[in-house]
PDB file of C-alpha atoms in Angstrom:
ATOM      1  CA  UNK D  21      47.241   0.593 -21.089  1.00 58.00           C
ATOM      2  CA  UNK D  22      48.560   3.665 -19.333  1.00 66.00           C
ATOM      3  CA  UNK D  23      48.849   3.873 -15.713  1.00 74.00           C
ATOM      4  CA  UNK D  24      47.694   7.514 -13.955  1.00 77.00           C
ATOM      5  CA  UNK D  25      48.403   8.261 -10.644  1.00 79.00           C
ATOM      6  CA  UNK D  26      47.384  11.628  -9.905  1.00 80.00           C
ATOM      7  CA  UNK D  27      48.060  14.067  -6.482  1.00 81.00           C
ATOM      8  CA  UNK D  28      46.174  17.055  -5.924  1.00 80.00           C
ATOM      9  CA  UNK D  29      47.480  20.318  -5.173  1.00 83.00           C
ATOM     10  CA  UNK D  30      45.942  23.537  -3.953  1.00 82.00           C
ATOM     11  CA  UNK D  31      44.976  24.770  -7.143  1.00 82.00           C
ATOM     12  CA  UNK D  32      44.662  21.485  -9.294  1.00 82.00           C
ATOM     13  CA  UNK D  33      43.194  18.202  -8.799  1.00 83.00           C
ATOM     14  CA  UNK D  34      44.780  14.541  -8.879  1.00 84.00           C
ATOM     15  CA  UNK D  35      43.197  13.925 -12.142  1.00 85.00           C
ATOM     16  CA  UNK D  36      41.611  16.110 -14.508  1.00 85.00           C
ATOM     17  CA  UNK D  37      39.590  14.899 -18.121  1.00 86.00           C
ATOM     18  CA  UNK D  38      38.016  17.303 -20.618  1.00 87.00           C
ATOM     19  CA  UNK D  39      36.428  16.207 -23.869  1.00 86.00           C
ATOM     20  CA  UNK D  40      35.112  18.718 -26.483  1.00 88.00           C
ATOM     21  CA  UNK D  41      33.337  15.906 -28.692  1.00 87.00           C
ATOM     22  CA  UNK D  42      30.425  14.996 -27.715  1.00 84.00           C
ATOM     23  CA  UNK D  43      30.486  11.040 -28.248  1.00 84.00           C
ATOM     24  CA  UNK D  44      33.672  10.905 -25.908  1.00 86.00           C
ATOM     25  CA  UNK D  45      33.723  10.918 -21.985  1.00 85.00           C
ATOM     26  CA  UNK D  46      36.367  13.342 -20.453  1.00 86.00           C
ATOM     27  CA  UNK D  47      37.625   9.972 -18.093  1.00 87.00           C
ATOM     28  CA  UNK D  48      37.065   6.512 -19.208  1.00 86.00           C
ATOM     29  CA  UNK D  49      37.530   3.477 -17.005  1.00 87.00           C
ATOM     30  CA  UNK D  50      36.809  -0.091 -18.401  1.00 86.00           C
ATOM     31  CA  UNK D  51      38.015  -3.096 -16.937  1.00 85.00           C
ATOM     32  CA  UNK D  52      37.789  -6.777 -18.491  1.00 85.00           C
ATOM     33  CA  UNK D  53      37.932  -8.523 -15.591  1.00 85.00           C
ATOM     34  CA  UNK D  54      35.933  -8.989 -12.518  1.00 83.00           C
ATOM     35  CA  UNK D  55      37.262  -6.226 -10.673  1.00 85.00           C
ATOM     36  CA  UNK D  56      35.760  -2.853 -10.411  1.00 85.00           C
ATOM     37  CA  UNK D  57      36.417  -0.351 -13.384  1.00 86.00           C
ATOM     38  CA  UNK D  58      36.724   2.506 -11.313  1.00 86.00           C
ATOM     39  CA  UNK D  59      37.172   2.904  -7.369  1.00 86.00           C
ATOM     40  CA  UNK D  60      36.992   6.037  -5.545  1.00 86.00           C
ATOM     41  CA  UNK D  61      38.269   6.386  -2.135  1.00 85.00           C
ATOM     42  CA  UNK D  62      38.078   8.963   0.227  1.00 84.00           C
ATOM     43  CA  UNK D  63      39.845   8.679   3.734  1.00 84.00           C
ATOM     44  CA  UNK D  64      38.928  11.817   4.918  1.00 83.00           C
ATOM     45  CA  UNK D  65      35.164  12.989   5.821  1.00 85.00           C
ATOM     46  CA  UNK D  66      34.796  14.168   2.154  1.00 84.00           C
ATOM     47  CA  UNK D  67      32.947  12.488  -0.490  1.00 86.00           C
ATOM     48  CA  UNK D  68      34.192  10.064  -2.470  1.00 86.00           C
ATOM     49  CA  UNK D  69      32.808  10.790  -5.840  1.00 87.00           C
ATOM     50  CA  UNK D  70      31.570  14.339  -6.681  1.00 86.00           C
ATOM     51  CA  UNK D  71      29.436  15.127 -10.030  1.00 87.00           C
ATOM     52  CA  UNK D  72      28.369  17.546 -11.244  1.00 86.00           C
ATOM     53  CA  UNK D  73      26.293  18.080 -14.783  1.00 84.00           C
ATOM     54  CA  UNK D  74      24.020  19.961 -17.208  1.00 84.00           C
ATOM     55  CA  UNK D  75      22.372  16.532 -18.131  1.00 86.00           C
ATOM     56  CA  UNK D  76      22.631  13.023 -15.645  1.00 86.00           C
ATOM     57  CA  UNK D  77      25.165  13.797 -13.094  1.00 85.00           C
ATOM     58  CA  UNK D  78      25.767  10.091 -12.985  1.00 87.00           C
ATOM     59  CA  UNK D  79      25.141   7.559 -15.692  1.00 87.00           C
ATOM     60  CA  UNK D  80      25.076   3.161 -14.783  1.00 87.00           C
ATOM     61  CA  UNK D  81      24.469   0.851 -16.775  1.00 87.00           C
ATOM     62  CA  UNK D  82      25.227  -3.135 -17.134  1.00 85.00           C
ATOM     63  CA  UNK D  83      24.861  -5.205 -19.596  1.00 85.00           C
ATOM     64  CA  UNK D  84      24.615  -8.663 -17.071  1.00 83.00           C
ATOM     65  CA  UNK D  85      22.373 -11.226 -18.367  1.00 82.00           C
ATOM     66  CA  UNK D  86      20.227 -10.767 -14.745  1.00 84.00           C
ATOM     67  CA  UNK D  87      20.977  -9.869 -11.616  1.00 83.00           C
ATOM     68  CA  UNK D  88      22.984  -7.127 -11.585  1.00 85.00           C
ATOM     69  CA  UNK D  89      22.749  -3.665 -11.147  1.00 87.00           C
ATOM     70  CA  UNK D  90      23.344  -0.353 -12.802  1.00 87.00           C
ATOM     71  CA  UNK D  91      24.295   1.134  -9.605  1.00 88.00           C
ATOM     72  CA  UNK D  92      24.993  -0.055  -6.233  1.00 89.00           C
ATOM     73  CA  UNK D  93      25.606   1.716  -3.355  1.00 89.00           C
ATOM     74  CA  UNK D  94      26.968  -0.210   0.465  1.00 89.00           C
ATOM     75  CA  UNK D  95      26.929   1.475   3.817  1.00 87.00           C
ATOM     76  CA  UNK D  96      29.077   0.616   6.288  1.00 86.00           C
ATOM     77  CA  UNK D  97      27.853   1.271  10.053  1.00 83.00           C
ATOM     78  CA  UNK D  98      24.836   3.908  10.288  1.00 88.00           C
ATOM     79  CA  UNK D  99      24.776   5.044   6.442  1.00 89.00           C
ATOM     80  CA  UNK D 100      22.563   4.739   4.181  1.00 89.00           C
ATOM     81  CA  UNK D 101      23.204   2.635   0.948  1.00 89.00           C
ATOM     82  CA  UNK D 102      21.575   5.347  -1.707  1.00 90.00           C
ATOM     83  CA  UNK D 103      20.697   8.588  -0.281  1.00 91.00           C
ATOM     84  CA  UNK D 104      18.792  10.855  -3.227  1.00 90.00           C
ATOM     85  CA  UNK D 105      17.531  14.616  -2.674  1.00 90.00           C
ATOM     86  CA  UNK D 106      15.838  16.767  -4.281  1.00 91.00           C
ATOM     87  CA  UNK D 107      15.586  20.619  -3.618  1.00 93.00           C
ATOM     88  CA  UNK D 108      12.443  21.900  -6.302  1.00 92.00           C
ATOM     89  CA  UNK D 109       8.641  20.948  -5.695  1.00 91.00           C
ATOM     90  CA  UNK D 110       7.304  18.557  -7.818  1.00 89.00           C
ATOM     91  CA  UNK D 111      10.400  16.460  -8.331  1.00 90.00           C
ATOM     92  CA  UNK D 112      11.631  13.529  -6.234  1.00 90.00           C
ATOM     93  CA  UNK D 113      14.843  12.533  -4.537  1.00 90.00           C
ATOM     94  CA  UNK D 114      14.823   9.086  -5.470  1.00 91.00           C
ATOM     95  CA  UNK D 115      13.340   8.046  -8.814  1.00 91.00           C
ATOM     96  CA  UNK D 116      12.710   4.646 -10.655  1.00 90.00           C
ATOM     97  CA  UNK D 117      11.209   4.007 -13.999  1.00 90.00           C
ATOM     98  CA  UNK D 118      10.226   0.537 -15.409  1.00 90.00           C
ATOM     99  CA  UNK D 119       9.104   0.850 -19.517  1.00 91.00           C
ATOM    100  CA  UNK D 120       8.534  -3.237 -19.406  1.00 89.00           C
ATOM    101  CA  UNK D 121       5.104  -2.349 -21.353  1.00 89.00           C
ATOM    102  CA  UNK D 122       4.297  -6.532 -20.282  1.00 88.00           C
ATOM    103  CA  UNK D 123       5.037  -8.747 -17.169  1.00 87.00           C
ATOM    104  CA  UNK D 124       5.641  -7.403 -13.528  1.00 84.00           C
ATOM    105  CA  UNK D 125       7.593  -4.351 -13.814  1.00 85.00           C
ATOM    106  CA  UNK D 126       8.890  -2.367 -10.919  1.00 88.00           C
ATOM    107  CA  UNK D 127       9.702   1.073 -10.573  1.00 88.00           C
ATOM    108  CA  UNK D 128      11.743   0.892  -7.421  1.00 89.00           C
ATOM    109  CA  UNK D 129      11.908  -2.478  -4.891  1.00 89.00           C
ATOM    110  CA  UNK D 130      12.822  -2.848  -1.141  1.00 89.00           C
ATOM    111  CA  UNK D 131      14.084  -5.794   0.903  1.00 89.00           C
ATOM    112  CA  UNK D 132      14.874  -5.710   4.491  1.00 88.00           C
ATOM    113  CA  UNK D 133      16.109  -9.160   5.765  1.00 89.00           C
ATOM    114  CA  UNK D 134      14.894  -7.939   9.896  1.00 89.00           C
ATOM    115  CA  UNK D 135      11.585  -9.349  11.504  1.00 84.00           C
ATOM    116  CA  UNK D 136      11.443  -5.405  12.027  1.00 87.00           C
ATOM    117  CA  UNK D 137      12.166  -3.860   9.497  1.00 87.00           C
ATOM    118  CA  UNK D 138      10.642  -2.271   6.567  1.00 86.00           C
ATOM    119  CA  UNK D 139      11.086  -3.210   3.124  1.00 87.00           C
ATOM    120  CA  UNK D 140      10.209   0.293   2.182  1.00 88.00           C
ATOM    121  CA  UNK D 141       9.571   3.328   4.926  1.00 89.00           C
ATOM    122  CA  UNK D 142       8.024   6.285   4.007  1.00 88.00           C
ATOM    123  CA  UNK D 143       8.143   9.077   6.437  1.00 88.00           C
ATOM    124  CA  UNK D 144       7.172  12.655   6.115  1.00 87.00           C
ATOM    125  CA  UNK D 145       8.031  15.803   8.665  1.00 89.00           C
ATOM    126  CA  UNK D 146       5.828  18.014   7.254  1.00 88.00           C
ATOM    127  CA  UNK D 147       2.397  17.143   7.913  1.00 83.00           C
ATOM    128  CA  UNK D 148       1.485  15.368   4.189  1.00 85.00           C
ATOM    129  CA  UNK D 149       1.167  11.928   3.310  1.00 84.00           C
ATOM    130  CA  UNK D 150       3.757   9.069   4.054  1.00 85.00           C
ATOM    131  CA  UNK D 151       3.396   7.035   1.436  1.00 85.00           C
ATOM    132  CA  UNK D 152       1.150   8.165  -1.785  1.00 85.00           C
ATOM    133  CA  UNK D 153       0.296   5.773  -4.715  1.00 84.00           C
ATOM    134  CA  UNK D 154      -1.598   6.441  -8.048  1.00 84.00           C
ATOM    135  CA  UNK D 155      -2.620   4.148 -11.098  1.00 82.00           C
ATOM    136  CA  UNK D 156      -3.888   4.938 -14.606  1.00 81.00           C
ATOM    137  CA  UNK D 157      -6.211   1.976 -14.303  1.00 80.00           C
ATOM    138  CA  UNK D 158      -5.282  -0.582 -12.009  1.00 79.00           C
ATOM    139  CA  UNK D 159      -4.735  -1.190  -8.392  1.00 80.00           C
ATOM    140  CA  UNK D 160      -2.904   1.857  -6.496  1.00 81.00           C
ATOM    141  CA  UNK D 161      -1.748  -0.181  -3.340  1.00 81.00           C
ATOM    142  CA  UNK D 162      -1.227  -4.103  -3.428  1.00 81.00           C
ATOM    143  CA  UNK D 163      -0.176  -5.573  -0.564  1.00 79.00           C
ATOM    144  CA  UNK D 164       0.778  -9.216  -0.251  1.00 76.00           C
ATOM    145  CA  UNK D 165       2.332 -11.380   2.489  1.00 72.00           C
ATOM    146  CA  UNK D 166       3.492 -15.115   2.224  1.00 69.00           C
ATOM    147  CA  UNK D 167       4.887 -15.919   5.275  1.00 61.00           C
ATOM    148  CA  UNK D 168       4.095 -18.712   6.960  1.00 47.00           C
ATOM    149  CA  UNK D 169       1.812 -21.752   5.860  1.00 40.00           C
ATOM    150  CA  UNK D 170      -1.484 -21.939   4.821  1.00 41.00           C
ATOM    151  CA  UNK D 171      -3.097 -19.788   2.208  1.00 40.00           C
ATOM    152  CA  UNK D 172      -5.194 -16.822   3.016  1.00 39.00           C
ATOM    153  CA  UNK D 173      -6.853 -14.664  -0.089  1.00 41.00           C
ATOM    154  CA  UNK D 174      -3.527 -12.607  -0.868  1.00 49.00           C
ATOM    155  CA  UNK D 175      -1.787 -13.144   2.538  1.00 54.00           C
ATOM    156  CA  UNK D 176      -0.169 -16.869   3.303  1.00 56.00           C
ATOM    157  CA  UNK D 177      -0.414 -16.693   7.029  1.00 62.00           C
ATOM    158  CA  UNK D 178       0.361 -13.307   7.567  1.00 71.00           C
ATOM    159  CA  UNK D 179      -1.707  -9.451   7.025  1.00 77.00           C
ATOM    160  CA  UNK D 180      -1.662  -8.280   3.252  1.00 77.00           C
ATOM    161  CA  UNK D 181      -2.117  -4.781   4.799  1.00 80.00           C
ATOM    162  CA  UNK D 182      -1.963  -3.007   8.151  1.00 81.00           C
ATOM    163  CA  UNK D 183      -3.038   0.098   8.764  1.00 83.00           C
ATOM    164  CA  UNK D 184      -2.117   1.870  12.323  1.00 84.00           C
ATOM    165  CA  UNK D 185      -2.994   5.139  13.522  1.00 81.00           C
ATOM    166  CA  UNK D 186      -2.306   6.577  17.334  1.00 81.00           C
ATOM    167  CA  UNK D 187      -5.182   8.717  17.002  1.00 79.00           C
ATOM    168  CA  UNK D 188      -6.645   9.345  13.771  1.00 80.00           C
ATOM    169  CA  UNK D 189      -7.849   6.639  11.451  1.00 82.00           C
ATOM    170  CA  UNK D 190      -6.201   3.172  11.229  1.00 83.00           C
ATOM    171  CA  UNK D 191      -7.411   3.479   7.280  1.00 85.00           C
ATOM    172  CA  UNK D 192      -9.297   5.548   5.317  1.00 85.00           C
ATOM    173  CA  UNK D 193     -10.788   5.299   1.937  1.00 86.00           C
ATOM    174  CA  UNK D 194     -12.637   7.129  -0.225  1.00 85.00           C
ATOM    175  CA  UNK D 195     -14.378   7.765  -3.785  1.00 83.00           C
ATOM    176  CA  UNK D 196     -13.212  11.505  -4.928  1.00 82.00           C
ATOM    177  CA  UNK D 197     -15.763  11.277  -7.783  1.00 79.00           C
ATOM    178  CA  UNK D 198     -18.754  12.697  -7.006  1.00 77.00           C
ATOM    179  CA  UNK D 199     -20.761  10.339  -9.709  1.00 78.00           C
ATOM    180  CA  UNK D 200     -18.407   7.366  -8.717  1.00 73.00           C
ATOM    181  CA  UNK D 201     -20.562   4.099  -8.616  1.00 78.00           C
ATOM    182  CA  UNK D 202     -18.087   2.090  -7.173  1.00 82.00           C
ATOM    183  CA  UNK D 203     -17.901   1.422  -3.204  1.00 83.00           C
ATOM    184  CA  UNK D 204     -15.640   3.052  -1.054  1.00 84.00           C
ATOM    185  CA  UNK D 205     -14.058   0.029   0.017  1.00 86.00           C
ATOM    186  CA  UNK D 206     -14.580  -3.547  -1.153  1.00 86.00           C
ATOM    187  CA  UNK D 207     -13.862  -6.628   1.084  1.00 86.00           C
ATOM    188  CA  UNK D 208     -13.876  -9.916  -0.842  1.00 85.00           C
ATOM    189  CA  UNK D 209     -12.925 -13.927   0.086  1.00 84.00           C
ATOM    190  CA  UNK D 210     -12.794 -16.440  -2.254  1.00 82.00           C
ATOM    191  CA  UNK D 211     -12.088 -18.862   0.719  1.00 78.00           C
ATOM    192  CA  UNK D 212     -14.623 -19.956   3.088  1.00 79.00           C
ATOM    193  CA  UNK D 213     -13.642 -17.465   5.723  1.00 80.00           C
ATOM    194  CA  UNK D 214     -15.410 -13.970   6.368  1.00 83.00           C
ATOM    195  CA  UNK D 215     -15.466 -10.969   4.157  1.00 85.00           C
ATOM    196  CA  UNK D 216     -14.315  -8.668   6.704  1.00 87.00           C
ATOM    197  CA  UNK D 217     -14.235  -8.797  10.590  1.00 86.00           C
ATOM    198  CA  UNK D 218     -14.310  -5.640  12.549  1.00 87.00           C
ATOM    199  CA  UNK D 219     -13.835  -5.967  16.544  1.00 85.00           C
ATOM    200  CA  UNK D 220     -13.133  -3.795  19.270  1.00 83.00           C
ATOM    201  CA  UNK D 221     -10.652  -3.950  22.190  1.00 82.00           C
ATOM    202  CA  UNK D 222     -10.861  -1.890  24.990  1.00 75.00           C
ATOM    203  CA  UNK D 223     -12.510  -1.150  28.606  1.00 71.00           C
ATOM    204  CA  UNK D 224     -14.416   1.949  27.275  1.00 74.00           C
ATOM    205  CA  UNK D 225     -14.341   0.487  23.153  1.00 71.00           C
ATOM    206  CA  UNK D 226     -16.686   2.312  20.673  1.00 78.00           C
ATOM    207  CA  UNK D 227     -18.717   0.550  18.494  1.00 83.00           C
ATOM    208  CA  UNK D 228     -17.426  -1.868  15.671  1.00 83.00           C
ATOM    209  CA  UNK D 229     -18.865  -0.681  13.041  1.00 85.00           C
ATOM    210  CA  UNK D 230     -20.113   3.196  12.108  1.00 85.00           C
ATOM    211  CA  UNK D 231     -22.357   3.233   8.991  1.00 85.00           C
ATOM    212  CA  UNK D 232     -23.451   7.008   8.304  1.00 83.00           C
ATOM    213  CA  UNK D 233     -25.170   8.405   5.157  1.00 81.00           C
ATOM    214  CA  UNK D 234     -24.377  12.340   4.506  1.00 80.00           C
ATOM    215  CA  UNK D 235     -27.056  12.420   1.411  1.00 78.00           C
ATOM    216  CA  UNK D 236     -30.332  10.614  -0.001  1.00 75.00           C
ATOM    217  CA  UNK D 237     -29.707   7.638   0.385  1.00 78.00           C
ATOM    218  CA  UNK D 238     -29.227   4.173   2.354  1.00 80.00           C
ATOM    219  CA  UNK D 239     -27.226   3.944   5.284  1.00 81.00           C
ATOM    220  CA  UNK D 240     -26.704   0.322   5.685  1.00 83.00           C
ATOM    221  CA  UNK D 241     -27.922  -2.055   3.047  1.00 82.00           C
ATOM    222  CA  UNK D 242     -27.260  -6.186   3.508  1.00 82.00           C
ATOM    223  CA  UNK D 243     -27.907  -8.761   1.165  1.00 81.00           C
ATOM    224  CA  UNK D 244     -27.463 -12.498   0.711  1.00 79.00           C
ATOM    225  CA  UNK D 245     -27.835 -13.016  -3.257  1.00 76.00           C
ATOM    226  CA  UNK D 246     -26.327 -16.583  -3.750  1.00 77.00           C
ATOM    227  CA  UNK D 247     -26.722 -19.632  -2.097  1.00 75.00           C
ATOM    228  CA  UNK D 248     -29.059 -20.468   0.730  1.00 75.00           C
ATOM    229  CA  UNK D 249     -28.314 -17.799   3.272  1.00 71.00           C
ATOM    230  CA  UNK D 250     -30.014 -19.007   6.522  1.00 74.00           C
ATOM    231  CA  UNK D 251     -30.732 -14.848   7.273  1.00 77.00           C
ATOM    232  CA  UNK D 252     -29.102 -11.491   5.534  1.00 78.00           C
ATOM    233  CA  UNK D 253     -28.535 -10.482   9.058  1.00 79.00           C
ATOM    234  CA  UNK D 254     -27.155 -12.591  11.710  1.00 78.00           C
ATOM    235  CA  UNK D 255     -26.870 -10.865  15.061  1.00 79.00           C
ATOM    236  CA  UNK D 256     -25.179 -13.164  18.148  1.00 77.00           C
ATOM    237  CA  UNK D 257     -24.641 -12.590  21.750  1.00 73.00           C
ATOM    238  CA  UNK D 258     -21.409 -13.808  23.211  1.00 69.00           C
ATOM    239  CA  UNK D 259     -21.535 -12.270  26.435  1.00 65.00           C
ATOM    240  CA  UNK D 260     -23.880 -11.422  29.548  1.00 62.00           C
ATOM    241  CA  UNK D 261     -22.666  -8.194  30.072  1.00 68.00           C
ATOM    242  CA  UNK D 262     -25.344  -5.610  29.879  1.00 69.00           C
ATOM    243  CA  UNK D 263     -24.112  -4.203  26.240  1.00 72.00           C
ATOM    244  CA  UNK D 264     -26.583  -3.812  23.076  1.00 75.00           C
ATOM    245  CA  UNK D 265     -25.343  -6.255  20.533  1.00 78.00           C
ATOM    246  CA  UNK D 266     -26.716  -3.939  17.831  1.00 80.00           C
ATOM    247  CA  UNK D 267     -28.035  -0.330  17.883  1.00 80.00           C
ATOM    248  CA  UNK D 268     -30.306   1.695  15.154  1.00 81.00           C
ATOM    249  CA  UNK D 269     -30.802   4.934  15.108  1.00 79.00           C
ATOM    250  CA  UNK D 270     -32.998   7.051  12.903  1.00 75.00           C
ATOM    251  CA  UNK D 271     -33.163  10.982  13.096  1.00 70.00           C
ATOM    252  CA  UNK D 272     -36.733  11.122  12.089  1.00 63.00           C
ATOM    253  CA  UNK D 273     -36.727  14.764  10.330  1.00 64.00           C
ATOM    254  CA  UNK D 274     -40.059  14.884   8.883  1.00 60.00           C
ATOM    255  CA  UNK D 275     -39.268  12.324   5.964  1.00 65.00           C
ATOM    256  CA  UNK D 276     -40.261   8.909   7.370  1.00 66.00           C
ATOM    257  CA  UNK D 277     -36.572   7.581   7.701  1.00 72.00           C
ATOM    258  CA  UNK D 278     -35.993   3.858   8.430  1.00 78.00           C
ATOM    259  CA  UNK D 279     -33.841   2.987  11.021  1.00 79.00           C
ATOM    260  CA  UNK D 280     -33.906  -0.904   9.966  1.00 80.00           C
ATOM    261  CA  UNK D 281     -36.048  -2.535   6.828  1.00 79.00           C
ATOM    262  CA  UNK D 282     -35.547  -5.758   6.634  1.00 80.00           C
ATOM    263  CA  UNK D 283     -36.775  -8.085   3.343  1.00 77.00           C
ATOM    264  CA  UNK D 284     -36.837 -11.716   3.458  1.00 73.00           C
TER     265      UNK D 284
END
């Protein structure tokens, strides 16, 4: 095997391949031992490794029983590992495809080893959405914690999924079909804890809950179907103050609306 050392000039580079057949790469490295195949260094404040193509720029691939990785990229001090961009609408900076058509498949996967950090952050300057998620069929967003001890519907001692907002809404979900059956949102245990718990904190707090109804129908409909419910609706003071525990209203506009019917 031939050994290349190449020095650039003003008006050549160190190295230079060019290939006119199409199943052979202008510069090959290959290396059969553990060592890297082929090492770019740049001690300057240029880049390392420039490529540029009419197909994939760059092309890795590794044929490790499991792993490994067709491309890795290490920072050292405040870089970034794998930094993607793209320039057109409609196309992304970072992309990754999974065709397993069976098992748990992942298109791209984040790890961050810091109590504070993020194993994936999404972050957008221009007014859209952080972090968007679609599904043919099944579940957009899953979110699953299993820290600590104990187990917890999807979350082992920790949240499944947080939602923050500094002044718009912590969370927000909603059915874009206008003849979609199913609910907006859909809290369900299969523990003996509660369904959902909504609280407030605060000197001047708003109300828990908000149940509104923009067409023809219910507002607020409760139902014990299994078991031996004691009551559908359980209502319980834990405080003096002078505070309604729950309020009802009803904007009566001619049609006879209900603020509460009860059935038991």
């Amino acid at each position: 095997m031939a050994t290349v050392i190449g020095k650039a000039t003003a008006a050549a580079p160190g190295v230079e391949g060019d290939t006119t057949n199409t199943a052979q790469a202008g510069v090959r490295a290959t290396s059969s031992t553990t060592e890297t195949a082929l090492s770019a260094e740049n001690n300057g404040t240029g880049s390392a490794i420039v490529a540029t193509a009419g197909a994939d720029a760059i092309v890795g691939t590794t044929s490790a029983p499991s792993g490994r990785s067709g491309v890795v990229g290490r920072a050292n001090g405040s870089n970034n590992g794998v930094y993607g961009q793209s320039d057109i609408a409609g196309y992304s900076g970072v992309w990754g495809n999974n065709t397993a058509a069976r098992g748990q498949g992942y298109g791209v996967t984040g790890f961050s080893a810091s109590p504070d950090g993020y194993a994936i952050w999404a972050h957008n300057t221009g007014g859209g959405y952080g972090l968007y998620a679609d599904s043919q069929s099944g579940v957009a967003v899953f979110g699953q914690n299993a820290a600590g001890t104990g187990v917890d519907g999807r979350s082992a001692g920790g949240v499944g999924v947080h939602g923050a907002s500094q002044s718009g809404r912590g969370g927000l979900f909603e059915v874009t079909h206008e003849r979609g059956q199913a609910p907006a949102l859909m809290a369900l245990t299969v523990g003996e804890g509660d369904a959902a718990d909504f609280a407030v904190f605060g000197a001047n707090g708003g109300s828990a809950v908000n149940a509104y109804s923009f067409a023809a129908s219910t507002t607020l409909t409760v139902a014990n179907i299994s078991g031996n419910p004691t009551a559908e609706f359980s209502a319980t003071a834990a405080t003096t103050e002078g505070y309604n525990l729950a309020t009802f209203y009803s904007r009566n506009d001619g049609n006879g609306a209900t603020a509460i019917y009860a059935t038991s």
